Coordinates of C-alpha atoms in Angstrom, one line a residue:
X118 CA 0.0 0.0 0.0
X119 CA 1.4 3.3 -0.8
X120 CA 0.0 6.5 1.4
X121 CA -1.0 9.2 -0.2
X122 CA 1.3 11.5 1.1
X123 CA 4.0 9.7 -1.5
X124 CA 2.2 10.8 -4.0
X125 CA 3.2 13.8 -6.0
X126 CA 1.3 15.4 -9.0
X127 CA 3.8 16.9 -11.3
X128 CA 2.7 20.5 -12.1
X129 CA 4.4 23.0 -15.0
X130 CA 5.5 25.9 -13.8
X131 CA 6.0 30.2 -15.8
X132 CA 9.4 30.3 -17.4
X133 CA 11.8 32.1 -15.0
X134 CA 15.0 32.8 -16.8
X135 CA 16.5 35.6 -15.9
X136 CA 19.3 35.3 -18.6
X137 CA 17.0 35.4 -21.3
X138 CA 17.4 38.5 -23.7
X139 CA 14.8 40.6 -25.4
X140 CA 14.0 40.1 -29.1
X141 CA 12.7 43.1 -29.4
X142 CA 12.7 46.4 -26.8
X143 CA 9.8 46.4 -24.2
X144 CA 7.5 49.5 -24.9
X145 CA 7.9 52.4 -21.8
X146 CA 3.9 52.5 -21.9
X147 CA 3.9 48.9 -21.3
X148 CA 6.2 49.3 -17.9
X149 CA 2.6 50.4 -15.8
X150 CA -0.6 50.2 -16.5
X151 CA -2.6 52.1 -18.9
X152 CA -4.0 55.2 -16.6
X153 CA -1.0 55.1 -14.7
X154 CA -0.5 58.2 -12.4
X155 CA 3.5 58.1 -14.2
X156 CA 1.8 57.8 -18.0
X157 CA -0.8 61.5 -17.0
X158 CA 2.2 63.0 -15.3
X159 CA 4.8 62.3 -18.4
X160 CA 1.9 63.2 -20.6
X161 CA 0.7 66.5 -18.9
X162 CA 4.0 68.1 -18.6
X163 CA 4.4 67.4 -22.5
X164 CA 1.5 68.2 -24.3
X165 CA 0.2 70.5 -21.1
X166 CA 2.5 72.7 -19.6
X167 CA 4.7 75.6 -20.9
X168 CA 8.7 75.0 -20.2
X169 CA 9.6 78.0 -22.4
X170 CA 11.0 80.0 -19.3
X171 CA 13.0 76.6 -18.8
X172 CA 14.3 75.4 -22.0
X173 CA 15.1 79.1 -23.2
X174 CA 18.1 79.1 -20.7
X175 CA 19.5 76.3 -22.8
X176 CA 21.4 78.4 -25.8
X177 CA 24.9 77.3 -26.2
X178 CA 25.7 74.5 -28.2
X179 CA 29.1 73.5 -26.4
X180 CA 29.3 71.2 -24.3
X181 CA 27.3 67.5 -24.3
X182 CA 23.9 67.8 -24.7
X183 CA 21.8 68.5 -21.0
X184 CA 19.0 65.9 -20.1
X185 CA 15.7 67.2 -21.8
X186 CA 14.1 70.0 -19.2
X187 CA 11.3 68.6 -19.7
X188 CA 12.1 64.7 -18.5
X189 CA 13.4 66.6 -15.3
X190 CA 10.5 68.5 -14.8
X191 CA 8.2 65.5 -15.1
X192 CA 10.7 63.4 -12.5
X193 CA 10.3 66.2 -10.1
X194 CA 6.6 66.1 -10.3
X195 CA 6.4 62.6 -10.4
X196 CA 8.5 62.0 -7.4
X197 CA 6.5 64.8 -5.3
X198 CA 3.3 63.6 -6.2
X199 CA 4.6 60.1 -4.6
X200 CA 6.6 61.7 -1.7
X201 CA 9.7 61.2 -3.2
X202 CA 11.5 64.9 -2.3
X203 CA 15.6 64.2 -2.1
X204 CA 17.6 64.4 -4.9
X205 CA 19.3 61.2 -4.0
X206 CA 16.3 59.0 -3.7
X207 CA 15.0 60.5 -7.0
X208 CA 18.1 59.3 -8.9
X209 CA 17.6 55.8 -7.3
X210 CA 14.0 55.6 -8.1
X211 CA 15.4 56.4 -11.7
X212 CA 17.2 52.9 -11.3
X213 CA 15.1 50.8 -9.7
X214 CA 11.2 51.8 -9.9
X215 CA 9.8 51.0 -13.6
X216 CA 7.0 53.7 -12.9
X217 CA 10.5 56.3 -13.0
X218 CA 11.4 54.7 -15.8
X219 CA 8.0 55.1 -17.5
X220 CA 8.3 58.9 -16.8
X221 CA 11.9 59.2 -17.8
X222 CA 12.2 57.4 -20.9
X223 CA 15.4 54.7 -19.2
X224 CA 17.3 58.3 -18.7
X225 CA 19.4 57.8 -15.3
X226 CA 20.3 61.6 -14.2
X227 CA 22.4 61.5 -11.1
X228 CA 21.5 63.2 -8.2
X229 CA 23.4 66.6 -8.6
X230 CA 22.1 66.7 -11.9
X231 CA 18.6 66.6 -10.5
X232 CA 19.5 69.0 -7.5
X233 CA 21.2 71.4 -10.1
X234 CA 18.2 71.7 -12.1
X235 CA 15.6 72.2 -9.2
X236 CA 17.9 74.8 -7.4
X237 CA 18.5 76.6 -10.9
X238 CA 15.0 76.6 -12.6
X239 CA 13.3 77.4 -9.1
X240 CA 11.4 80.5 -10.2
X241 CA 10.1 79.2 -13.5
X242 CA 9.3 75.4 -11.2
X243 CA 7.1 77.6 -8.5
X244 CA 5.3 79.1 -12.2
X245 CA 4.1 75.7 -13.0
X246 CA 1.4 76.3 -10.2
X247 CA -0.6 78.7 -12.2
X248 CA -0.3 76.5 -15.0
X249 CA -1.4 72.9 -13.6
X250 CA -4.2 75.4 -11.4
X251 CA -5.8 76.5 -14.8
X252 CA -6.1 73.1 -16.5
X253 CA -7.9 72.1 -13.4
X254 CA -9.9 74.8 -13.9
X255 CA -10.4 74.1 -17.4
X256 CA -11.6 70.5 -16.1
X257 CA -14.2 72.1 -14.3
X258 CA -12.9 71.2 -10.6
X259 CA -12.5 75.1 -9.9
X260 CA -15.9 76.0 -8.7
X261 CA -15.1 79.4 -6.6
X262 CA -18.2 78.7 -4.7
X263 CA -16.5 78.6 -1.2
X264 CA -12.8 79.4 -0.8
X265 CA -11.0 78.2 2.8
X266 CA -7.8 79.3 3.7
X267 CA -5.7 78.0 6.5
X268 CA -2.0 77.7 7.7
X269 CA 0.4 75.5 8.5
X270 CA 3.5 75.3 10.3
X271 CA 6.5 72.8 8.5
X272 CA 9.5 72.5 9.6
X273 CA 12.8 74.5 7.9
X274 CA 15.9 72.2 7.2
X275 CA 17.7 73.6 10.4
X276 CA 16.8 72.8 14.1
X277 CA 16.0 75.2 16.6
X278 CA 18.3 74.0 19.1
X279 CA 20.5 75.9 16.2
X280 CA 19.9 79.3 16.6
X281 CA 21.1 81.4 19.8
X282 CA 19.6 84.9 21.6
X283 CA 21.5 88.0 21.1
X284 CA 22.0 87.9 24.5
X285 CA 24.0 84.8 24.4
X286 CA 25.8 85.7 21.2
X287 CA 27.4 88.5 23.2
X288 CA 28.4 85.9 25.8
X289 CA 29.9 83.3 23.7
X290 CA 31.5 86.1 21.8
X291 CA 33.7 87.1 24.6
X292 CA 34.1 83.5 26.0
X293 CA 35.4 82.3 22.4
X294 CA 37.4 85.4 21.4
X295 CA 39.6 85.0 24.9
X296 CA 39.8 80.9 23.9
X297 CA 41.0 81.1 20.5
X298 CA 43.7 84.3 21.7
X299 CA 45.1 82.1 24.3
X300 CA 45.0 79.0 22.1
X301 CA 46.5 81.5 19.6
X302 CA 49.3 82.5 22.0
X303 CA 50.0 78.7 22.5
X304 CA 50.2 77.8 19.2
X305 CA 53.0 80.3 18.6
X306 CA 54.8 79.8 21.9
X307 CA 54.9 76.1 20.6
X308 CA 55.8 77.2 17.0
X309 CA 58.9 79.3 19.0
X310 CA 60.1 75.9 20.4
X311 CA 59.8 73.5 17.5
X312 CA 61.7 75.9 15.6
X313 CA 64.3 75.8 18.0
X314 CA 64.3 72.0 18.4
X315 CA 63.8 71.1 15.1
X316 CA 64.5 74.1 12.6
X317 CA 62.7 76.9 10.6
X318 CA 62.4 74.7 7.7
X319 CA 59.9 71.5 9.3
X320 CA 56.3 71.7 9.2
X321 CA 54.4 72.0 12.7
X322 CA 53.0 75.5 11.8
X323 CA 49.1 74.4 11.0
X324 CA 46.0 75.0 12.9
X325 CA 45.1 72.6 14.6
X326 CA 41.5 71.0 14.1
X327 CA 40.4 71.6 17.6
X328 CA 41.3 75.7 17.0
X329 CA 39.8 76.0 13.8
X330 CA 36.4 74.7 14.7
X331 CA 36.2 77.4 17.5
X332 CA 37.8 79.9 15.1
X333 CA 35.0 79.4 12.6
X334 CA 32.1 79.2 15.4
X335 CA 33.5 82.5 16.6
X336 CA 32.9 83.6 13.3
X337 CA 29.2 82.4 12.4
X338 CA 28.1 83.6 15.5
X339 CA 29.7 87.0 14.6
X340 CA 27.9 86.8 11.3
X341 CA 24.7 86.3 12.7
X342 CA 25.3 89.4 16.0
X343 CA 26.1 91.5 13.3
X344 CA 22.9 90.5 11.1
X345 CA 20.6 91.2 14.3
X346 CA 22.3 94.5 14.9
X347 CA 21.6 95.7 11.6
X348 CA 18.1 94.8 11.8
X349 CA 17.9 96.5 15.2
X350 CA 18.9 99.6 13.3
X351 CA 16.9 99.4 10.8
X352 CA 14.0 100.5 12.8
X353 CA 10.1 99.9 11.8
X354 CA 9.1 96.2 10.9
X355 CA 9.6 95.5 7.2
X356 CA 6.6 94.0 5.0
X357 CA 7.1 89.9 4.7
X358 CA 6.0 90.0 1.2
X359 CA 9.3 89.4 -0.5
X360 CA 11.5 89.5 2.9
X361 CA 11.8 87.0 5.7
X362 CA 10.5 90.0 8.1
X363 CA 12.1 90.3 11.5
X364 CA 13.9 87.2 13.4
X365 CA 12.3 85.6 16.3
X366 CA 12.0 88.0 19.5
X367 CA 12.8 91.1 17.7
X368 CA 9.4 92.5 18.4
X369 CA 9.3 93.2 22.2
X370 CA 5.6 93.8 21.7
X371 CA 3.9 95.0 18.8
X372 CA 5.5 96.5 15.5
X373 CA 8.5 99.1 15.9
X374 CA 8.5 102.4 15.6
X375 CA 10.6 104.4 12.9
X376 CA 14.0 105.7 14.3
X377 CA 15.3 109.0 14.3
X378 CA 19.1 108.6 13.0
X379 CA 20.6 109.4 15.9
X380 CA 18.3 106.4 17.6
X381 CA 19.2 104.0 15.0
X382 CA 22.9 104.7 15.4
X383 CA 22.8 103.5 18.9
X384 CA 19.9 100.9 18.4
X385 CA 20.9 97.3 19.7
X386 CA 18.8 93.8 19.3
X387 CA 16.4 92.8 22.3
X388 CA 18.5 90.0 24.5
X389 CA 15.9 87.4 23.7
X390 CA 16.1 88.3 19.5
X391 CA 17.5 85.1 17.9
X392 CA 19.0 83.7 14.6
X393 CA 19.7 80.2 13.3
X394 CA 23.2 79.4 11.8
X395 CA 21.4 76.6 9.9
X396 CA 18.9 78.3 8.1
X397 CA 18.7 81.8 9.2
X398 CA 15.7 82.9 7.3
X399 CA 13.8 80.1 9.1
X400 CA 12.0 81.5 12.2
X401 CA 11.0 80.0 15.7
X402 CA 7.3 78.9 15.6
X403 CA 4.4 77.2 17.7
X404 CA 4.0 74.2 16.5
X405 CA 2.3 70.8 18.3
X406 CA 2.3 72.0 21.7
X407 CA 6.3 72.9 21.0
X408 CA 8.5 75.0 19.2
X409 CA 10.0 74.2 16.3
X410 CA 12.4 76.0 13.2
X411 CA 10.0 76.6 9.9
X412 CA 7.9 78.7 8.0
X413 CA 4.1 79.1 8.2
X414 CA 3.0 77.7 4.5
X415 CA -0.5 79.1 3.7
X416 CA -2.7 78.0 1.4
X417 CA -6.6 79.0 0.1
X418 CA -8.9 75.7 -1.2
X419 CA -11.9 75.6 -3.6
X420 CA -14.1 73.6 -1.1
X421 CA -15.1 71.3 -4.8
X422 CA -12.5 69.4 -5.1
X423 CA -10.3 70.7 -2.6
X424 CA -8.1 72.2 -5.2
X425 CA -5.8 74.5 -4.0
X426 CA -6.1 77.9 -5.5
X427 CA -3.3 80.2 -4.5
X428 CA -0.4 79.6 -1.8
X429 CA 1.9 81.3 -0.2
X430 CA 5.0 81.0 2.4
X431 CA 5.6 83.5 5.2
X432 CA 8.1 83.5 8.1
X433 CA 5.3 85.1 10.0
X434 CA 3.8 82.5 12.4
X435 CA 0.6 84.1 12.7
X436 CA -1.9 84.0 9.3
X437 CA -4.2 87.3 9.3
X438 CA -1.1 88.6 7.3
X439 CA -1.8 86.0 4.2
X440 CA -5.5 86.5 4.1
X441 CA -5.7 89.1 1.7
X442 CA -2.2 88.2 -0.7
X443 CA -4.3 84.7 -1.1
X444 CA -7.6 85.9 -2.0
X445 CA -6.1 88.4 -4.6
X446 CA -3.3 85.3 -5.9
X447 CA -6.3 83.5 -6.1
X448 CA -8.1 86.0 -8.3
X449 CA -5.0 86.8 -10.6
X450 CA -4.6 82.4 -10.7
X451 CA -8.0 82.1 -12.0
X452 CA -9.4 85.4 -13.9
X453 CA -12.7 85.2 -11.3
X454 CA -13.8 87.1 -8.2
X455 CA -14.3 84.5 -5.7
X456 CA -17.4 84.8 -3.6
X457 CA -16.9 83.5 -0.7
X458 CA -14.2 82.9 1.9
X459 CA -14.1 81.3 5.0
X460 CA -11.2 80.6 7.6
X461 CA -9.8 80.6 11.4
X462 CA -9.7 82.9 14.1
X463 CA -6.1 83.3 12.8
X464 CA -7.2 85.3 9.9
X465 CA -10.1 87.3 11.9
X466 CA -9.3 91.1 12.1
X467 CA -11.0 93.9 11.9
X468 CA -8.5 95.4 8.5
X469 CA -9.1 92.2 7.2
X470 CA -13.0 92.0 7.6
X471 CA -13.0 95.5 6.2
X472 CA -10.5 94.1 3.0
X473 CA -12.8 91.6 2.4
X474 CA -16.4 93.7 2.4
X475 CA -14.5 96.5 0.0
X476 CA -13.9 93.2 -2.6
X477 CA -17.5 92.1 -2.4
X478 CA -16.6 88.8 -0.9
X479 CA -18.7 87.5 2.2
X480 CA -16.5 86.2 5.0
X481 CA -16.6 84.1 7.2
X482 CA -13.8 84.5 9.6
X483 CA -15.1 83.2 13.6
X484 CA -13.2 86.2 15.9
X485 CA -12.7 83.3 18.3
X486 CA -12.0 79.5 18.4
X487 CA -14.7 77.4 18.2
X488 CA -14.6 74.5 20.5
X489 CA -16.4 70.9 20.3
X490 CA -20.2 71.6 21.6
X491 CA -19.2 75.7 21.8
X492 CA -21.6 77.9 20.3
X493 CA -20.4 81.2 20.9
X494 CA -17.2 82.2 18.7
X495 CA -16.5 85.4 20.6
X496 CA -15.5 83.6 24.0
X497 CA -12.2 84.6 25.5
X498 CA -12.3 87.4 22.6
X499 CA -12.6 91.5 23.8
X500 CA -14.7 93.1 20.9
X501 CA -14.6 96.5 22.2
X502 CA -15.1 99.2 19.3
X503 CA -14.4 96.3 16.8
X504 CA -17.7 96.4 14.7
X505 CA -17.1 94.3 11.9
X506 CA -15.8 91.4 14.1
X507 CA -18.6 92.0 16.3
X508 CA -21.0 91.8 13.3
X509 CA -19.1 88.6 12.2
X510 CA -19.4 86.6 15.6
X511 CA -23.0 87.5 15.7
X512 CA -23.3 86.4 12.2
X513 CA -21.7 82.6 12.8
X514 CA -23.8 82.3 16.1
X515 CA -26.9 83.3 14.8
X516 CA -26.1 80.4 12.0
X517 CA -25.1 77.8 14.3
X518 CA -24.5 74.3 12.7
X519 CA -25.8 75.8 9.5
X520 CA -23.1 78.3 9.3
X521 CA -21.1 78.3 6.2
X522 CA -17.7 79.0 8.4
X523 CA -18.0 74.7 8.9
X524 CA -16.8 73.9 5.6
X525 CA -13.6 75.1 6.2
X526 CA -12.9 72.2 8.6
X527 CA -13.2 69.7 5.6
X528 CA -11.9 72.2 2.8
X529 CA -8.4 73.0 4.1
X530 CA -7.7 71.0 7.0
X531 CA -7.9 67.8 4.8
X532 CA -5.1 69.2 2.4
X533 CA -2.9 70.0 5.0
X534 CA -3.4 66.0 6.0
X535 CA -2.4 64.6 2.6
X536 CA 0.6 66.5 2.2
X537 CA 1.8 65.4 5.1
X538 CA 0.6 62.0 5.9
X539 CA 0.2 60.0 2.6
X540 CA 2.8 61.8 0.9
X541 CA 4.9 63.1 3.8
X542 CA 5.8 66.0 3.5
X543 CA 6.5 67.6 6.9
X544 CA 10.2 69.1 6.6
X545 CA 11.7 71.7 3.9
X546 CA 14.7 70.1 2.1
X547 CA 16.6 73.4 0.8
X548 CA 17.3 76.8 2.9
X549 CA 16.7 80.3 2.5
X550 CA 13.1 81.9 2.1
X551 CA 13.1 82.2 -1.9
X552 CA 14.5 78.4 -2.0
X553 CA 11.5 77.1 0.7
X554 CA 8.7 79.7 -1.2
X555 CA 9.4 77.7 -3.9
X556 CA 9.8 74.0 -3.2
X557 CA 6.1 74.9 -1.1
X558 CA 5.3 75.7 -4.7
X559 CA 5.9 72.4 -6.2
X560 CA 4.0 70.9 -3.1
X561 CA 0.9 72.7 -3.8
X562 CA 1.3 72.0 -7.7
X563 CA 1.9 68.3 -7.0
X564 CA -1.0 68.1 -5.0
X565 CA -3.3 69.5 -8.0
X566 CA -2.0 67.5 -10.3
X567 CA -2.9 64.5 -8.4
X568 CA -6.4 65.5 -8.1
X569 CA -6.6 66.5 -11.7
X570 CA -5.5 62.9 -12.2
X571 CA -8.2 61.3 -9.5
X572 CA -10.6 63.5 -11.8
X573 CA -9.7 63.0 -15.1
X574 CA -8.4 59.4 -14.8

């Protein structure tokens, strides 16, 4: 008798030779699926989108020929639309992932060649916005009948534990200065007796490690005393529209006052005023019951398809700043008035209520913080001779649960969350506020083109 369990059933088994050479080249569409996210990308940034401000840098025929703009172009998108953000990993992706591939055409830039491009084509990457915002527009996924605008705060590529207080800088100043003189002093007292021992002409004479670091720490924080001071005598606040604005704790309290020259002459930074060495346009910020180093990124969304009509970057932690830049970006964007806007208490001041009633655009900015089961917005708010946020509190009680000011919470909010959960995006790679402004750009274009894609696909 022979058990069962002896018993084997032959079975023929897929062809798995990995030797084996192509007859004939494998198509790029066939590498993913038709409707692949890497096929709309590719094909939008071809047929779609306008490089001209890209590929009319390229004049000079010297040289061996660049990689196509427009393959780079369509990597970056690619890669920030799947939360692929470094440089290095791009140029990887480029190697291993066959969705790359698809998008690339087999090209294999490394990553300096992709970090080159990005850093040098910035300005005309951050344009690309307008562009991918209009064809969702032209889609019909722009509706313009509520706008929400919220902020949020990301962290710069520098740590806070980075920057130091004028106060301190002072301090260390000294404390360095008499370090490096005495190590100085050392250095040539033992320069005096190797000479003597071994002769004029031996080595010996070099800095040694250990000095230089503290030489060129003495000097950073130098740099950055001297940066505060000048600020300090520069006087009244400076707009944050194209500028990083003041540093963290130059404001005492409230904006400065204009100084007389005599005033500025003598004017020094507040102690508690502080500069990063990393990044030292990035400023300190609230952020999850803690401080960290970043930039507030702001952004206003068409509550249709939670498309996201204008952004902006500020180093200004608070928002009522950006209310007004958005709602007119988002005009320019899109050629329409919009109707209707709606957004925290972050936004809520009286200038701005008064901004938005001279544009014809009802508002819907709460004057307080509305809490789960809370029904009055103006609670822990003073109102006093404050009309229009008066009239708006009013207006969003007397609503209640009908109030159109609750379709901010799943407009914007939501946004915010797939940036920087599914696609994780919660820390600036480059430095400097132009860099950030426009790598939060391509963040915001990235997200649009993925809905367009949702929508369209």
């Amino acid at each position: 008798v022979i058990s069962d369990s002896l018993v084997f059933m032959s079975k023929t088994f897929r062809a798995w030779d990995v030797d084996q050479g192509w007859l004939l080249p494998a198509s790029l569409h066939q590498f993913v699926p038709p409707g692949h996210l890497a096929h709309f990308v590719r094909d939008t940034v071809r047929e779609a989108l306008d490089l001209s401000a890209i590929t009319g840098v390229y004049k000079s025929e010297q040289g061996q020929p660049p990689y196509h703009p427009g393959m780079l172009v369509a990597l970056l998108l690619y890669g920030y639309s799947r939360g692929i953000y470094s440089s290095r990993q791009l140029a990887r992706a480029c190697e291993e992932r066959v969705d790359m591939m698809a998008v690339t055409g087999l090209n294999k830039p490394d990553f300096r060649t992709i970090s080159t491009f990005r850093r040098r084509h910035l300005a005309a990457l951050r344009g690309l916005f307008v562009q991918v915002l209009r064809l969702c527009q032209t889609a019909g996924l722009v509706k313009l009948g509520h706008v929400a605008v919220d902020g949020t705060k990301l962290r710069a590529n520098a740590s806070r534990h980075k920057a130091m207080s004028y106060k301190r800088m002072a301090e260390q100043e000294r404390r360095l200065e008499a370090e490096v003189k005495a190590w100085l002093d050392q250095a040539q007292a033992a320069d005096v007796a190797e000479d003597a021992q071994h002769g004029a002409d031996h080595r010996g004479d070099e800095t040694p490690a250990w000095m230089a670091d503290k030489q060129r720490r003495l000097e950073r924080i130098r740099a950055a005393k001297a940066q505060l001071e000048a600020e300090a005598r520069a006087g009244a606040d400076t707009s944050d529209a194209h500028g990083p604005g003041p540093s963290s704790g130059m404001q005492q309290r409230g904006a400065r006052k204009n100084l007389t020259a005599d005033e500025a002459q003598s004017a020094t930074p507040p102690d508690r005023a502080q500069r990063n060495f990393t990044d030292g346009d990035s400023r300190i910020m609230p952020s999850g019951g803690g401080f960290i180093a970043g930039y507030n990124g702001q952004i206003a969304v068409d509550a249709a398809h939670q498309i996201i009509v204008a952004e902006q970057l500020s180093t200004n932690p608070a928002d009522f700043a950006a209310l007004i830049p958005l709602v007119d970006q988002a005009h320019a964007n899109l050629g329409r008035k919009l109707r209707e806007v709606s957004g925290d208490t972050g936004f809520a001041t009286e200038a701005n209520l008064a901004a938005m009633a001279e544009r014809g655009i009802r508002a819907y900015l709460t004057p307080g913080r509305i809490r789960h089961g809370q029904t009055d917005p103006t609670a822990g708010r003073v109102l006093k001779r404050k009309p229009l946020m008066q009239a708006m509190a009013d207006k969003i009680r007397r609503a209640g649960r009908r109030s159109r000011y609750r379709l901010r919470k799943h407009t914007a909010e939501p946004v915010f969350g797939q940036i920087k959960q599914p696609r994780g995006f919660r820390q600036f790679l480059l430095r400097g506020l132009n860099q950030v402004r426009g790598e939060w750009a391509m963040i915001c274009t990235a997200h649009n083109i993925l809905k367009l894609y949702k929508a369209t696909g």
